[in-house]
Coordinates of N, CA and C in Angstrom, one line a residue:
M1363 N 205.6 58.7 -18.3 CA 206.7 58.1 -17.6 C 206.8 58.7 -16.2
T1364 N 207.4 57.9 -15.2 CA 208.1 58.6 -14.1 C 207.2 58.8 -12.9
W1365 N 207.9 58.7 -11.8 CA 207.3 59.3 -10.6 C 208.5 60.0 -9.8
S1366 N 208.1 61.0 -9.1 CA 209.1 61.8 -8.4 C 208.6 62.3 -7.1
L1367 N 209.6 62.7 -6.2 CA 209.3 63.2 -4.9 C 210.1 64.5 -4.7
I1368 N 209.4 65.6 -4.3 CA 210.0 66.8 -3.9 C 209.8 66.9 -2.3
A1369 N 210.9 67.3 -1.6 CA 210.7 67.4 -0.2 C 211.6 68.5 0.4
K1370 N 211.2 69.1 1.5 CA 212.0 70.0 2.3 C 212.3 69.5 3.6
D1371 N 213.6 69.3 4.0 CA 214.0 68.7 5.2 C 213.9 69.8 6.4
V1372 N 214.0 69.3 7.6 CA 213.9 70.1 8.7 C 215.0 71.2 8.8
D1373 N 216.2 70.9 8.2 CA 217.3 71.8 8.2 C 217.2 72.8 7.0
G1374 N 216.1 72.8 6.2 CA 216.0 73.7 5.1 C 216.5 73.1 3.8
S1375 N 217.1 71.9 3.8 CA 217.6 71.3 2.5 C 216.4 71.0 1.7
I1376 N 216.6 71.1 0.3 CA 215.5 70.7 -0.6 C 216.0 69.6 -1.5
G1377 N 215.2 68.6 -1.7 CA 215.6 67.5 -2.5 C 214.5 67.1 -3.6
V1378 N 215.0 66.6 -4.7 CA 214.1 66.0 -5.7 C 214.7 64.7 -6.1
I1379 N 213.9 63.6 -6.0 CA 214.3 62.3 -6.5 C 213.3 61.8 -7.5
V1380 N 213.8 61.1 -8.5 CA 213.0 60.6 -9.6 C 213.4 59.2 -10.0
A1381 N 212.5 58.4 -10.5 CA 212.8 57.1 -11.0 C 211.8 56.9 -12.2
S1382 N 212.3 56.1 -13.2 CA 211.5 55.9 -14.4 C 212.1 54.8 -15.2
K1383 N 211.2 54.2 -16.1 CA 211.6 53.4 -17.2 C 211.8 54.3 -18.4
F1384 N 212.8 55.2 -18.2 CA 213.1 56.2 -19.3 C 214.6 56.6 -19.0
F1385 N 215.4 56.6 -20.1 CA 216.8 56.8 -20.0 C 217.1 58.2 -19.4
A1386 N 218.0 58.3 -18.5 CA 218.5 59.6 -17.9 C 217.4 60.5 -17.4
C1387 N 216.4 60.0 -16.7 CA 215.3 60.8 -16.2 C 215.8 61.9 -15.3
G1388 N 216.9 61.6 -14.6 CA 217.5 62.5 -13.7 C 218.1 63.8 -14.4
A1389 N 218.2 63.7 -15.7 CA 218.7 64.8 -16.4 C 217.6 65.8 -16.9
V1390 N 216.4 65.3 -16.9 CA 215.3 66.1 -17.5 C 214.2 66.5 -16.6
V1391 N 214.1 65.8 -15.4 CA 213.0 66.1 -14.5 C 213.3 67.1 -13.5
P1392 N 214.4 67.1 -12.7 CA 214.5 68.0 -11.5 C 215.1 69.4 -11.9
Y1393 N 214.6 70.4 -11.3 CA 215.1 71.8 -11.4 C 215.0 72.4 -10.0
L1394 N 216.2 72.7 -9.5 CA 216.2 73.2 -8.1 C 217.0 74.5 -8.0
D1395 N 216.7 75.2 -7.0 CA 217.5 76.4 -6.6 C 217.7 76.4 -5.1
A1396 N 218.2 77.5 -4.5 CA 218.5 77.5 -3.1 C 217.2 77.2 -2.3
E1397 N 216.1 77.7 -2.7 CA 214.9 77.6 -1.9 C 213.7 77.0 -2.6
T1398 N 213.8 76.6 -3.9 CA 212.7 76.2 -4.7 C 213.0 74.9 -5.4
A1399 N 211.9 74.2 -5.9 CA 212.2 73.0 -6.7 C 211.0 72.8 -7.7
V1400 N 211.3 72.3 -8.8 CA 210.3 71.9 -9.8 C 210.7 70.5 -10.4
A1401 N 209.7 69.7 -10.6 CA 209.8 68.4 -11.3 C 208.9 68.4 -12.4
T1402 N 209.4 68.4 -13.7 CA 208.6 68.4 -14.9 C 208.7 67.1 -15.5
Q1403 N 207.6 66.4 -15.8 CA 207.7 65.0 -16.3 C 206.5 64.7 -17.2
A1404 N 206.2 63.4 -17.5 CA 205.4 63.0 -18.6 C 206.1 63.5 -19.8
F1405 N 205.4 64.2 -20.7 CA 206.1 64.8 -21.8 C 206.7 66.1 -21.3
C1406 N 207.9 66.0 -20.8 CA 208.6 67.1 -20.1 C 208.6 68.4 -21.0
N1407 N 208.3 69.5 -20.3 CA 208.6 70.8 -20.9 C 209.7 71.4 -20.1
P1408 N 210.9 71.5 -20.6 CA 212.0 72.1 -19.7 C 211.8 73.5 -19.3
L1409 N 211.0 74.2 -20.1 CA 210.7 75.6 -19.7 C 209.9 75.7 -18.4
W1410 N 209.1 74.7 -18.2 CA 208.4 74.7 -16.9 C 209.4 74.6 -15.7
G1411 N 210.5 73.9 -16.0 CA 211.6 73.8 -15.0 C 212.4 75.1 -14.9
T1412 N 213.0 75.6 -16.1 CA 213.9 76.7 -16.0 C 213.2 78.0 -15.7
E1413 N 212.1 78.3 -16.3 CA 211.3 79.5 -16.0 C 210.7 79.4 -14.6
G1414 N 210.2 78.2 -14.3 CA 209.5 78.0 -13.0 C 210.5 78.2 -11.9
R1415 N 211.7 77.7 -12.0 CA 212.7 77.9 -11.0 C 213.0 79.3 -10.8
L1416 N 213.2 80.1 -11.9 CA 213.5 81.5 -11.8 C 212.4 82.3 -11.1
R1417 N 211.1 82.0 -11.5 CA 210.0 82.8 -11.0 C 209.8 82.5 -9.5
L1418 N 209.9 81.2 -9.2 CA 209.7 80.8 -7.8 C 210.8 81.4 -6.9
S1419 N 212.0 81.5 -7.4 CA 213.1 82.0 -6.6 C 213.0 83.5 -6.3
V1420 N 212.2 84.2 -7.1 CA 212.0 85.7 -6.8 C 210.7 85.9 -6.0
G1421 N 210.1 84.9 -5.6 CA 208.9 85.0 -4.7 C 207.6 84.8 -5.3
E1422 N 207.4 84.4 -6.5 CA 206.1 84.0 -7.1 C 205.6 82.8 -6.4
A1423 N 204.3 82.6 -6.2 CA 203.7 81.5 -5.6 C 203.6 80.3 -6.6
S1424 N 203.8 79.1 -6.0 CA 203.7 77.9 -6.9 C 202.4 77.8 -7.6
T1425 N 201.3 78.1 -7.0 CA 200.0 77.9 -7.6 C 199.9 78.9 -8.8
G1426 N 200.3 80.1 -8.7 CA 200.2 81.1 -9.7 C 201.1 80.7 -10.9
V1427 N 202.3 80.3 -10.6 CA 203.3 79.9 -11.7 C 202.7 78.7 -12.5
L1428 N 202.2 77.7 -11.8 CA 201.7 76.5 -12.4 C 200.5 76.8 -13.2
T1429 N 199.6 77.6 -12.7 CA 198.4 78.0 -13.4 C 198.7 78.7 -14.7
D1430 N 199.7 79.6 -14.7 CA 200.2 80.3 -15.9 C 200.8 79.3 -16.9
F1431 N 201.5 78.4 -16.5 CA 202.1 77.4 -17.4 C 201.0 76.6 -18.1
V1432 N 200.0 76.1 -17.4 CA 198.9 75.4 -17.9 C 198.2 76.2 -19.0
R1433 N 198.0 77.5 -18.7 CA 197.3 78.4 -19.6 C 198.0 78.6 -20.9
R1434 N 199.4 78.7 -20.8 CA 200.2 79.1 -21.9 C 200.5 77.9 -22.8
D1435 N 200.6 76.7 -22.2 CA 201.2 75.5 -22.9 C 200.0 74.7 -23.6
R1436 N 200.1 74.7 -24.9 CA 199.1 73.9 -25.7 C 199.2 72.4 -25.5
G1437 N 200.4 72.0 -24.9 CA 200.6 70.6 -24.6 C 200.3 70.3 -23.2
Q1438 N 199.6 71.1 -22.5 CA 199.5 70.9 -21.0 C 198.7 69.6 -20.7
A1439 N 197.9 69.1 -21.6 CA 197.2 67.8 -21.3 C 198.1 66.6 -21.2
I1440 N 199.3 66.7 -21.8 CA 200.3 65.6 -21.7 C 201.4 65.9 -20.8
R1441 N 201.3 67.0 -20.0 CA 202.4 67.4 -19.1 C 202.0 67.0 -17.7
Q1442 N 203.0 66.7 -16.9 CA 202.8 66.6 -15.4 C 203.9 67.4 -14.7
A1443 N 203.6 68.1 -13.7 CA 204.6 68.8 -12.9 C 204.1 69.0 -11.5
H1444 N 205.1 69.1 -10.6 CA 204.8 69.6 -9.3 C 206.0 70.5 -8.8
M1445 N 205.7 71.4 -7.9 CA 206.7 72.4 -7.6 C 206.5 72.9 -6.2
M1446 N 207.6 73.4 -5.6 CA 207.6 74.0 -4.3 C 208.2 75.4 -4.4
D1447 N 207.4 76.4 -3.8 CA 207.9 77.8 -3.9 C 208.8 78.1 -2.6
K1448 N 209.3 79.3 -2.6 CA 210.2 79.6 -1.5 C 209.5 79.8 -0.1
Y1449 N 208.2 79.7 -0.1 CA 207.4 79.8 1.1 C 207.1 78.3 1.6
G1450 N 207.6 77.3 0.8 CA 207.3 76.0 1.2 C 205.9 75.4 0.8
E1451 N 205.3 76.2 -0.1 CA 203.9 75.8 -0.6 C 204.1 75.0 -1.9
F1452 N 203.3 73.9 -2.0 CA 203.4 73.0 -3.1 C 202.2 73.2 -4.1
A1453 N 202.4 72.9 -5.4 CA 201.3 72.9 -6.4 C 201.7 71.8 -7.4
A1454 N 200.6 71.2 -8.0 CA 200.8 70.1 -8.9 C 199.8 70.1 -10.0
H1455 N 200.2 69.6 -11.2 CA 199.4 69.5 -12.4 C 199.6 68.1 -13.0
T1456 N 198.5 67.4 -13.2 CA 198.5 66.2 -14.0 C 197.6 66.3 -15.1
G1457 N 198.1 66.4 -16.3 CA 197.3 66.6 -17.5 C 196.3 65.5 -17.8
S1458 N 195.2 65.8 -18.4 CA 194.1 64.9 -18.6 C 194.5 63.8 -19.6
E1459 N 195.6 63.9 -20.4 CA 196.0 62.9 -21.3 C 197.2 62.2 -20.8
C1460 N 197.7 62.4 -19.6 CA 198.8 61.6 -19.1 C 198.3 60.1 -19.0
I1461 N 199.2 59.2 -19.2 CA 198.8 57.8 -19.3 C 198.6 57.2 -17.9
D1462 N 197.5 56.5 -17.8 CA 197.2 55.9 -16.5 C 198.3 54.9 -16.1
W1463 N 198.5 54.7 -14.7 CA 197.8 55.5 -13.7 C 198.7 56.8 -13.6
A1464 N 198.0 57.9 -13.4 CA 198.6 59.2 -13.3 C 197.9 60.0 -12.2
G1465 N 198.7 60.7 -11.4 CA 198.1 61.5 -10.4 C 199.2 62.1 -9.5
H1466 N 198.8 62.9 -8.5 CA 199.7 63.5 -7.5 C 199.2 63.6 -6.1
L1467 N 200.1 63.8 -5.2 CA 199.7 63.9 -3.8 C 200.5 65.0 -3.1
L1468 N 199.8 65.9 -2.5 CA 200.5 67.1 -1.9 C 200.5 66.9 -0.4
G1469 N 201.7 67.0 0.2 CA 201.8 66.9 1.7 C 202.1 68.3 2.2
V1470 N 202.5 68.4 3.5 CA 202.9 69.7 4.1 C 204.3 70.1 3.7
K1471 N 205.2 69.1 3.8 CA 206.6 69.4 3.5 C 207.1 68.5 2.3
H1472 N 206.2 67.9 1.5 CA 206.6 67.1 0.4 C 205.5 66.9 -0.6
S1473 N 205.8 66.6 -1.8 CA 204.8 66.2 -2.8 C 205.3 65.1 -3.6
V1474 N 204.4 64.3 -4.1 CA 204.7 63.1 -5.0 C 203.8 63.2 -6.2
A1475 N 204.4 62.9 -7.4 CA 203.6 62.9 -8.6 C 204.1 61.8 -9.5
G1476 N 203.2 61.2 -10.3 CA 203.7 60.1 -11.2 C 202.7 59.8 -12.3
N1477 N 203.2 59.2 -13.3 CA 202.3 58.8 -14.5 C 202.9 57.5 -15.0
M1478 N 202.1 56.8 -15.7 CA 202.4 55.4 -16.3 C 202.8 54.5 -15.1
L1479 N 202.1 54.6 -14.0 CA 202.4 53.9 -12.8 C 201.5 52.6 -12.7
A1480 N 201.9 51.7 -11.8 CA 201.1 50.5 -11.6 C 199.8 50.9 -11.0
G1481 N 199.7 52.0 -10.3 CA 198.5 52.4 -9.6 C 198.8 53.5 -8.6
P1482 N 197.7 54.0 -7.9 CA 197.9 55.0 -6.9 C 198.7 54.6 -5.7
D1483 N 198.8 53.3 -5.5 CA 199.6 52.8 -4.3 C 201.0 53.3 -4.4
V1484 N 201.5 53.5 -5.6 CA 202.9 53.9 -5.8 C 203.2 55.2 -5.1
I1485 N 202.4 56.2 -5.4 CA 202.7 57.5 -4.8 C 202.3 57.5 -3.3
E1486 N 201.2 56.8 -3.0 CA 200.8 56.7 -1.6 C 201.9 56.0 -0.7
A1487 N 202.5 54.9 -1.2 CA 203.6 54.3 -0.5 C 204.8 55.1 -0.4
T1488 N 205.1 55.9 -1.5 CA 206.3 56.8 -1.5 C 206.1 57.8 -0.4
S1489 N 204.9 58.4 -0.4 CA 204.6 59.5 0.6 C 204.7 58.9 2.1
A1490 N 204.0 57.8 2.3 CA 204.0 57.2 3.6 C 205.4 56.9 4.1
A1491 N 206.2 56.3 3.2 CA 207.6 55.9 3.6 C 208.4 57.2 3.9
Y1492 N 208.2 58.3 3.2 CA 208.9 59.5 3.4 C 208.5 60.0 4.8
L1493 N 207.3 60.0 5.1 CA 206.8 60.5 6.4 C 207.4 59.6 7.6
A1494 N 207.5 58.3 7.3 CA 207.9 57.4 8.4 C 209.5 57.5 8.6
G1495 N 210.2 58.1 7.6 CA 211.6 58.1 7.7 C 212.3 59.3 8.3
A1496 N 211.6 60.0 9.2 CA 212.1 61.2 9.7 C 213.4 61.1 10.4
D1497 N 213.8 59.9 10.9 CA 215.0 59.7 11.7 C 216.2 59.5 10.8
L1498 N 216.0 59.3 9.5 CA 217.0 59.0 8.5 C 217.7 60.3 8.0
P1499 N 219.0 60.2 7.6 CA 219.6 61.3 6.8 C 218.7 61.6 5.6
F1500 N 218.7 62.9 5.2 CA 217.7 63.3 4.2 C 217.8 62.5 2.9
A1501 N 219.1 62.3 2.4 CA 219.2 61.5 1.2 C 218.7 60.1 1.3
A1502 N 219.0 59.4 2.4 CA 218.6 58.1 2.6 C 217.0 58.0 2.8
R1503 N 216.5 59.1 3.4 CA 215.0 59.1 3.5 C 214.3 59.2 2.1
L1504 N 214.9 60.0 1.2 CA 214.3 60.2 -0.1 C 214.5 58.9 -0.9
I1505 N 215.6 58.2 -0.8 CA 215.8 57.0 -1.5 C 214.9 55.9 -1.0
G1506 N 214.8 55.8 0.3 CA 213.9 54.8 0.9 C 212.5 55.0 0.6
A1507 N 212.0 56.2 0.5 CA 210.7 56.5 0.1 C 210.4 56.0 -1.3
M1508 N 211.3 56.3 -2.2 CA 211.1 55.8 -3.6 C 211.2 54.3 -3.7
Q1509 N 212.0 53.7 -2.9 CA 212.1 52.2 -2.9 C 210.8 51.6 -2.5
A1510 N 210.1 52.3 -1.5 CA 208.8 51.8 -1.1 C 207.8 52.0 -2.3
G1511 N 207.9 53.0 -3.0 CA 207.0 53.2 -4.2 C 207.3 52.1 -5.2
E1512 N 208.6 51.8 -5.4 CA 209.0 50.7 -6.3 C 208.4 49.4 -5.9
A1513 N 208.4 49.1 -4.6 CA 207.8 47.9 -4.0 C 206.3 47.8 -4.2
A1514 N 205.7 49.0 -4.3 CA 204.2 49.1 -4.6 C 203.9 49.0 -6.1
G1515 N 204.9 48.8 -6.9 CA 204.6 48.6 -8.3 C 205.4 49.5 -9.2
G1516 N 205.8 50.7 -8.8 CA 206.6 51.7 -9.5 C 206.0 52.0 -10.9
D1517 N 206.9 52.3 -11.8 CA 206.6 52.5 -13.2 C 206.2 51.2 -13.8
K1518 N 205.0 51.1 -14.4 CA 204.4 49.8 -14.8 C 205.2 49.2 -16.0
R1519 N 206.0 50.0 -16.7 CA 206.8 49.5 -17.8 C 208.0 48.8 -17.4
G1520 N 208.5 49.1 -16.2 CA 209.8 48.5 -15.8 C 210.7 49.5 -15.1
R1521 N 212.0 49.3 -15.1 CA 213.0 50.1 -14.4 C 214.1 50.5 -15.4
Q1522 N 214.7 51.7 -15.3 CA 215.8 52.0 -16.1 C 216.7 53.1 -15.4
A1523 N 216.1 54.1 -14.9 CA 217.0 55.3 -14.5 C 216.4 55.9 -13.2
A1524 N 217.3 56.7 -12.5 CA 216.9 57.4 -11.3 C 217.9 58.5 -11.1
G1525 N 217.4 59.5 -10.4 CA 218.3 60.7 -10.1 C 217.9 61.3 -8.8
L1526 N 218.9 61.9 -8.1 CA 218.7 62.6 -6.8 C 219.5 63.8 -6.8
V1527 N 218.8 64.9 -6.5 CA 219.5 66.2 -6.3 C 219.1 66.9 -5.0
I1528 N 220.1 67.3 -4.2 CA 219.8 68.0 -3.0 C 220.5 69.4 -3.0
H1529 N 219.8 70.4 -2.6 CA 220.4 71.8 -2.4 C 220.4 72.1 -0.9
R1530 N 221.4 72.7 -0.4 CA 221.5 73.2 1.0 C 221.6 74.7 1.0
G1531 N 220.5 75.3 0.6 CA 220.5 76.8 0.7 C 221.4 77.5 -0.3
Q1532 N 221.9 76.8 -1.3 CA 222.7 77.5 -2.3 C 222.1 77.2 -3.7
S1533 N 222.6 78.0 -4.7 CA 222.1 77.8 -6.0 C 222.8 76.6 -6.6
H1534 N 224.0 76.2 -6.1 CA 224.6 75.0 -6.6 C 224.2 73.8 -5.7
A1535 N 224.2 72.6 -6.3 CA 223.8 71.4 -5.6 C 224.8 71.0 -4.6
W1536 N 224.4 70.5 -3.4 CA 225.2 69.8 -2.5 C 225.5 68.4 -2.9
L1537 N 224.5 67.7 -3.5 CA 224.5 66.4 -4.0 C 223.8 66.2 -5.2
D1538 N 224.3 65.6 -6.2 CA 223.7 65.4 -7.5 C 224.1 64.0 -8.1
L1539 N 223.3 63.0 -7.9 CA 223.6 61.7 -8.3 C 222.6 61.2 -9.4
R1540 N 223.1 60.5 -10.4 CA 222.3 60.0 -11.5 C 222.7 58.5 -11.8
V1541 N 221.6 57.8 -12.1 CA 221.8 56.4 -12.6 C 221.0 56.5 -13.9
D1542 N 221.7 56.5 -15.1 CA 221.0 56.7 -16.3 C 220.5 55.5 -17.0
D1543 N 221.1 54.3 -16.8 CA 220.7 53.1 -17.5 C 221.1 51.9 -16.7
H1544 N 220.1 51.3 -15.9 CA 220.5 50.3 -15.0 C 219.2 49.4 -14.7
A1545 N 219.5 48.1 -14.5 CA 218.4 47.2 -14.2 C 217.7 47.4 -12.9
D1546 N 218.4 48.0 -11.9 CA 217.8 48.3 -10.6 C 218.3 49.7 -10.2
P1547 N 217.8 50.7 -10.8 CA 218.4 52.1 -10.6 C 218.3 52.6 -9.2
L1548 N 217.2 52.3 -8.4 CA 217.1 52.9 -7.1 C 218.1 52.2 -6.2
N1549 N 218.3 50.9 -6.3 CA 219.3 50.3 -5.5 C 220.7 50.8 -5.9
E1550 N 220.9 51.0 -7.1 CA 222.2 51.6 -7.6 C 222.4 53.0 -7.0
L1551 N 221.3 53.8 -7.0 CA 221.4 55.1 -6.4 C 221.7 55.0 -4.9
S1552 N 221.2 54.0 -4.2 CA 221.5 53.8 -2.8 C 223.0 53.5 -2.7
R1553 N 223.6 52.7 -3.6 CA 225.0 52.4 -3.5 C 225.8 53.6 -3.7
L1554 N 225.4 54.5 -4.7 CA 226.1 55.7 -5.0 C 226.1 56.6 -3.7
W1555 N 225.0 56.7 -3.0 CA 224.9 57.5 -1.8 C 225.9 56.9 -0.8
D1556 N 226.0 55.6 -0.6 CA 227.0 55.0 0.3 C 228.4 55.5 -0.1
V1557 N 228.7 55.4 -1.4 CA 230.0 55.8 -1.9 C 230.3 57.3 -1.7
A1558 N 229.3 58.1 -1.9 CA 229.4 59.5 -1.7 C 229.8 59.9 -0.3
Q1559 N 229.4 59.1 0.7 CA 229.7 59.3 2.1 C 231.1 59.0 2.4
E1560 N 231.8 58.2 1.6 CA 233.2 57.9 1.8 C 234.1 59.1 1.7
R1561 N 233.9 59.9 0.6 CA 234.8 61.0 0.4 C 234.1 62.3 -0.1
F1562 N 233.1 62.1 -1.0 CA 232.5 63.2 -1.7 C 231.8 64.1 -0.7
V1563 N 231.0 63.6 0.2 CA 230.2 64.4 1.1 C 231.1 65.3 1.9
H1564 N 232.2 64.8 2.4 CA 233.2 65.7 3.2 C 233.7 66.8 2.3
F1565 N 234.0 66.5 1.0 CA 234.4 67.6 0.1 C 233.3 68.6 -0.1
A1566 N 232.0 68.1 -0.3 CA 230.9 69.0 -0.5 C 230.6 69.9 0.7
N1567 N 230.8 69.3 1.9 CA 230.5 70.1 3.1 C 231.5 71.3 3.2
A1568 N 232.7 71.2 2.6 CA 233.7 72.2 2.7 C 233.7 73.2 1.5
M1569 N 232.8 73.0 0.6 CA 232.8 73.8 -0.6 C 232.4 75.3 -0.3
P1570 N 232.9 76.2 -1.0 CA 232.5 77.6 -0.8 C 231.0 77.8 -0.9
D1571 N 230.5 78.8 -0.3 CA 229.1 79.2 -0.4 C 228.9 80.7 -0.2
R1572 N 227.7 81.2 -0.3 CA 227.5 82.7 -0.2 C 228.0 83.2 1.1
A1573 N 228.0 82.5 2.2 CA 228.4 83.0 3.5 C 229.9 82.9 3.6
Q1574 N 230.6 81.9 3.0 CA 232.0 81.8 3.1 C 232.6 81.6 1.6
F1575 N 233.0 82.7 1.0 CA 233.4 82.6 -0.4 C 234.6 81.7 -0.6
S1576 N 235.4 81.5 0.4 CA 236.6 80.6 0.3 C 236.3 79.2 0.8
G1577 N 235.2 79.0 1.4 CA 234.9 77.7 2.0 C 236.0 77.2 2.9
T1578 N 236.3 75.9 2.8 CA 237.5 75.4 3.6 C 238.7 75.4 2.6
P1579 N 239.6 76.3 2.7 CA 240.6 76.5 1.6 C 241.8 75.6 1.8
T1580 N 241.8 74.7 2.8 CA 242.9 73.8 2.9 C 242.4 72.3 3.0
R1581 N 243.3 71.4 2.8 CA 242.9 70.0 2.8 C 242.8 69.3 4.2
H1582 N 243.4 69.9 5.2 CA 243.6 69.2 6.4 C 242.3 68.7 7.0
Q1583 N 241.3 69.6 7.2 CA 240.1 69.2 7.8 C 239.3 68.1 7.0
I1584 N 239.3 68.3 5.7 CA 238.6 67.3 4.8 C 239.3 66.0 4.9
D1585 N 240.6 65.9 4.8 CA 241.3 64.6 4.9 C 241.1 64.0 6.3
E1586 N 241.0 64.8 7.3 CA 240.8 64.2 8.7 C 239.4 63.6 8.8
E1587 N 238.4 64.3 8.2 CA 237.0 63.7 8.2 C 236.9 62.5 7.4
I1588 N 237.6 62.4 6.3 CA 237.6 61.2 5.4 C 238.2 60.1 6.2
A1589 N 239.3 60.3 6.8 CA 240.0 59.3 7.6 C 239.1 58.8 8.7
M1590 N 238.4 59.7 9.4 CA 237.5 59.3 10.5 C 236.4 58.4 10.0
A1591 N 235.8 58.8 8.9 CA 234.7 58.0 8.3 C 235.1 56.6 7.9
E1592 N 236.4 56.5 7.3 CA 236.9 55.2 6.9 C 237.1 54.4 8.2
A1593 N 237.6 55.0 9.2 CA 237.8 54.2 10.5 C 236.5 53.7 11.1
R1594 N 235.5 54.5 11.0 CA 234.2 54.1 11.5 C 233.7 52.9 10.7
R1595 N 233.8 53.0 9.4 CA 233.3 52.0 8.5 C 234.0 50.7 8.7
K1596 N 235.3 50.7 8.9 CA 236.1 49.5 9.2 C 235.7 48.9 10.5
A1597 N 235.5 49.8 11.5 CA 235.1 49.3 12.9 C 233.8 48.6 12.9
E1598 N 232.9 49.0 11.9 CA 231.6 48.4 11.8 C 231.6 47.2 10.9
G1599 N 232.8 46.9 10.3 CA 232.9 45.8 9.4 C 232.3 46.0 8.0
R1600 N 232.3 47.3 7.6 CA 231.7 47.6 6.3 C 232.9 48.0 5.4
G1601 N 232.9 47.4 4.2 CA 233.9 47.7 3.2 C 233.4 48.8 2.3
S1602 N 234.2 49.3 1.5 CA 233.8 50.3 0.5 C 232.9 49.6 -0.6
R1603 N 231.9 50.4 -1.0 CA 231.0 49.9 -2.1 C 231.4 50.5 -3.4
S1604 N 232.5 51.2 -3.5 CA 232.9 51.9 -4.7 C 233.4 50.8 -5.7
H1605 N 233.2 51.2 -7.0 CA 233.7 50.4 -8.1 C 235.0 51.0 -8.7
A1606 N 235.6 51.9 -8.0 CA 236.8 52.6 -8.5 C 237.9 51.7 -8.6
V1607 N 238.8 51.9 -9.6 CA 240.0 51.2 -9.8 C 241.2 52.1 -9.5
E1608 N 242.1 51.7 -8.6 CA 243.2 52.6 -8.3 C 244.5 52.0 -8.9
F1609 N 245.4 52.8 -9.3 CA 246.7 52.4 -9.9 C 247.8 53.0 -8.9
G1610 N 248.9 52.2 -8.9 CA 250.0 52.6 -8.1 C 249.9 52.3 -6.6

C-alpha cells in the first residue's frame, strides 16, 4: 500500500505526507521529531518508526539505522521505509517482495517512496511537483506534490486515506491532519489545510516551545490574527470551508 513524501523546508520545518487505499494510513506511516522523520509502509513495522525516530534524533545516520533494521527484521522483504536524519541525509528501503509497482526516489531535501502504485510515474510526478512548488507554503507544497502523484495514477487499488504532519523544530507537531476514510482524501486534506488557516494555525503559532515555555499566554494577539485572516478572506471573496456547526 501507499506512497509518501518526506521533505525539509527552507525554514527547517520537516513534513511527512502520505496517501493510500488503506484506512487511517496517517496513523501508521509517519514518525517525526524536531529534526528527523521516518515513513514506514507496505507491511508497516512501527518499531522502524519509533526506534528509528529515537536513534536518528540522537545523531545516528539514516543509512546506518536503516541497514540495521533490514538486518534485524525477518520481514524486511515486505517492508518499505524511508527516513531523514538530523543532518538532512535520506535513506530508503523497498523490500524485494513489496507489491509492484514499488520503489523510491531520493532527492537533496526530500524523498518519495511507494508500493502498490500504478507505476514509477507516481513518485516521479510527486517529486517533480514538490520541486516546482518552492513558492508555496510548505503544507500546500506537500499536498500539491501528492495530488500530482495522484494524477499520475496514485495507489493502483484506489483512494481512501491521507495524512500530513509538520514539525517546526519541536518534538510536538505544528500541524497534524488526517483523513481516515474518504473518496477523495487528498482533496479533503487540502480542504482541512484551508480550514486550519482560519483559526488553528494562529493558535499553533502561539503554542509554547523550548525557547518560550509560556508561548503566547494571552488571547489578544491570537484573536487579532484570526480577525485579520477572516477580513482578508472576505475581501478576497472566499468563504469558510469549515463543516463546523455553531449553536447560539
